[in-house]
Every structure is written in C-alpha cells, then in structure tokens.
C-alpha cells in the first residue's frame, strides 16, 4: 500500500464526528462527484461502487477526532431549520444520536 503522511483528520459522513449522511448530497453537488468519478449515491446515501470512500480533510497539526454526543429535540429542530429539511427527516438520519424517543 502507499504510505501517505499528512497532518490533520479525515472525518467521513456517517461516522461519530460527522453523523449526518445527508452532507454527502452537498459534497456530491459541490464537486459534481458522480460526473467526475462515476460514484453514485443510493437512496440510503451509500456510495456505489461499495468500495468508494468520501471524507472531509482538515489539514492542521492540532486537528483531532471527536464524537458528536446525543442531541436534544431543540437541537434537531434548529438543525432542520438551518438545513431547510423536515424535522422528521433529520430525526430519521440522526436517529442513532437522538437523546429522545421519536413519536
């Protein structure tokens, strides 16, 4: 394997420091990923082909990984408003980190 040395972190959508998979939609739109790479997003936002990877790079020597903790209903509502998405859709995508039970 190639060894690449870099400073920083590479958080990926769906992982603890970036739990919102819908951010892949933003990445694909901004970079025209499907056209340039042929990598498609499925309905569940998995990448096809399955061996594909995506991440955001923060190239700073003091960058560290972190986990987003459980979030409250008021945070979900605020996030949904900022993303211009229905609260129910945000709750579905972020269900593993909700601090409350969805009705």
mmCIF file of C-alpha atoms in Angstrom:
data_model
loop_
_atom_site.group_PDB
_atom_site.id
_atom_site.type_symbol
_atom_site.label_atom_id
_atom_site.label_comp_id
_atom_site.label_asym_id
_atom_site.label_seq_id
_atom_site.Cartn_x
_atom_site.Cartn_y
_atom_site.Cartn_z
ATOM 1 C CA UNK A 1 0.000 0.000 0.000
ATOM 2 C CA UNK A 2 1.013 3.571 -0.497
ATOM 3 C CA UNK A 3 2.014 5.403 2.624
ATOM 4 C CA UNK A 4 0.834 8.970 2.691
ATOM 5 C CA UNK A 5 1.877 11.191 5.552
ATOM 6 C CA UNK A 6 -0.353 14.097 6.336
ATOM 7 C CA UNK A 7 -1.247 16.296 9.266
ATOM 8 C CA UNK A 8 -4.857 16.541 10.269
ATOM 9 C CA UNK A 9 -8.014 14.467 10.280
ATOM 10 C CA UNK A 10 -10.388 12.963 7.694
ATOM 11 C CA UNK A 11 -13.887 12.710 9.170
ATOM 12 C CA UNK A 12 -16.389 10.948 6.918
ATOM 13 C CA UNK A 13 -20.168 11.369 6.735
ATOM 14 C CA UNK A 14 -21.935 8.856 8.944
ATOM 15 C CA UNK A 15 -19.094 8.472 11.426
ATOM 16 C CA UNK A 16 -19.083 9.793 15.038
ATOM 17 C CA UNK A 17 -17.632 13.224 14.259
ATOM 18 C CA UNK A 18 -19.925 13.770 11.258
ATOM 19 C CA UNK A 19 -23.058 11.652 11.827
ATOM 20 C CA UNK A 20 -25.244 13.292 9.164
ATOM 21 C CA UNK A 21 -25.125 11.206 5.971
ATOM 22 C CA UNK A 22 -27.092 13.890 4.094
ATOM 23 C CA UNK A 23 -23.946 16.005 3.930
ATOM 24 C CA UNK A 24 -22.833 13.644 1.152
ATOM 25 C CA UNK A 25 -25.531 15.249 -1.002
ATOM 26 C CA UNK A 26 -23.825 18.615 -0.514
ATOM 27 C CA UNK A 27 -20.415 17.128 -1.311
ATOM 28 C CA UNK A 28 -21.709 15.425 -4.474
ATOM 29 C CA UNK A 29 -23.407 18.601 -5.670
ATOM 30 C CA UNK A 30 -20.495 20.954 -4.966
ATOM 31 C CA UNK A 31 -17.876 18.716 -6.556
ATOM 32 C CA UNK A 32 -20.026 17.076 -9.237
ATOM 33 C CA UNK A 33 -18.764 13.747 -7.886
ATOM 34 C CA UNK A 34 -20.929 11.440 -9.958
ATOM 35 C CA UNK A 35 -19.902 13.050 -13.235
ATOM 36 C CA UNK A 36 -16.209 13.288 -12.344
ATOM 37 C CA UNK A 37 -15.776 9.929 -10.602
ATOM 38 C CA UNK A 38 -18.729 7.760 -11.593
ATOM 39 C CA UNK A 39 -19.519 7.177 -7.914
ATOM 40 C CA UNK A 40 -23.264 7.300 -7.306
ATOM 41 C CA UNK A 41 -25.257 7.725 -4.122
ATOM 42 C CA UNK A 42 -28.025 5.240 -3.402
ATOM 43 C CA UNK A 43 -31.374 6.149 -1.846
ATOM 44 C CA UNK A 44 -29.852 5.467 1.584
ATOM 45 C CA UNK A 45 -26.793 7.585 0.608
ATOM 46 C CA UNK A 46 -24.446 4.630 0.429
ATOM 47 C CA UNK A 47 -21.816 5.012 -2.279
ATOM 48 C CA UNK A 48 -21.827 2.795 -5.339
ATOM 49 C CA UNK A 49 -19.476 1.090 -6.043
ATOM 50 C CA UNK A 50 -19.337 -0.084 -2.433
ATOM 51 C CA UNK A 51 -15.541 0.229 -2.196
ATOM 52 C CA UNK A 52 -15.836 4.018 -2.562
ATOM 53 C CA UNK A 53 -14.895 6.368 0.284
ATOM 54 C CA UNK A 54 -15.527 10.030 0.995
ATOM 55 C CA UNK A 55 -14.327 12.390 3.706
ATOM 56 C CA UNK A 56 -13.603 15.981 4.544
ATOM 57 C CA UNK A 57 -9.928 16.780 5.162
ATOM 58 C CA UNK A 58 -8.774 19.205 7.842
ATOM 59 C CA UNK A 59 -5.042 19.643 7.323
ATOM 60 C CA UNK A 60 -3.928 21.134 10.613
ATOM 61 C CA UNK A 61 -1.452 19.559 13.016
ATOM 62 C CA UNK A 62 -3.720 20.262 16.018
ATOM 63 C CA UNK A 63 -6.898 18.829 14.435
ATOM 64 C CA UNK A 64 -8.331 15.939 16.451
ATOM 65 C CA UNK A 65 -11.193 13.495 16.009
ATOM 66 C CA UNK A 66 -14.238 13.881 18.245
ATOM 67 C CA UNK A 67 -17.677 12.344 18.592
ATOM 68 C CA UNK A 68 -20.957 14.193 18.439
ATOM 69 C CA UNK A 69 -22.884 13.281 21.586
ATOM 70 C CA UNK A 70 -26.600 12.729 21.983
ATOM 71 C CA UNK A 71 -28.667 15.649 20.724
ATOM 72 C CA UNK A 72 -31.910 17.077 22.110
ATOM 73 C CA UNK A 73 -35.133 17.850 20.303
ATOM 74 C CA UNK A 74 -34.460 21.611 20.270
ATOM 75 C CA UNK A 75 -31.102 20.975 18.561
ATOM 76 C CA UNK A 76 -32.783 18.773 15.949
ATOM 77 C CA UNK A 77 -35.401 21.444 15.242
ATOM 78 C CA UNK A 78 -32.726 24.125 14.891
ATOM 79 C CA UNK A 79 -30.617 21.910 12.612
ATOM 80 C CA UNK A 80 -33.645 21.038 10.460
ATOM 81 C CA UNK A 81 -34.428 24.731 10.065
ATOM 82 C CA UNK A 82 -30.848 25.545 9.029
ATOM 83 C CA UNK A 83 -30.755 22.655 6.550
ATOM 84 C CA UNK A 84 -34.245 23.513 5.289
ATOM 85 C CA UNK A 85 -35.371 19.923 5.846
ATOM 86 C CA UNK A 86 -38.380 18.495 7.730
ATOM 87 C CA UNK A 87 -37.693 17.645 11.383
ATOM 88 C CA UNK A 88 -38.908 14.076 10.745
ATOM 89 C CA UNK A 89 -36.300 13.579 8.029
ATOM 90 C CA UNK A 90 -33.495 14.903 10.231
ATOM 91 C CA UNK A 91 -34.668 12.607 13.035
ATOM 92 C CA UNK A 92 -34.557 9.632 10.666
ATOM 93 C CA UNK A 93 -30.997 10.366 9.528
ATOM 94 C CA UNK A 94 -29.741 11.196 13.013
ATOM 95 C CA UNK A 95 -31.716 8.570 14.945
ATOM 96 C CA UNK A 96 -28.594 6.923 16.470
ATOM 97 C CA UNK A 97 -27.645 10.144 18.269
ATOM 98 C CA UNK A 98 -31.077 11.358 19.410
ATOM 99 C CA UNK A 99 -31.407 11.761 23.183
ATOM 100 C CA UNK A 100 -35.168 11.261 22.990
ATOM 101 C CA UNK A 101 -37.643 8.760 21.567
ATOM 102 C CA UNK A 102 -39.332 9.742 18.333
ATOM 103 C CA UNK A 103 -43.114 9.563 18.378
#
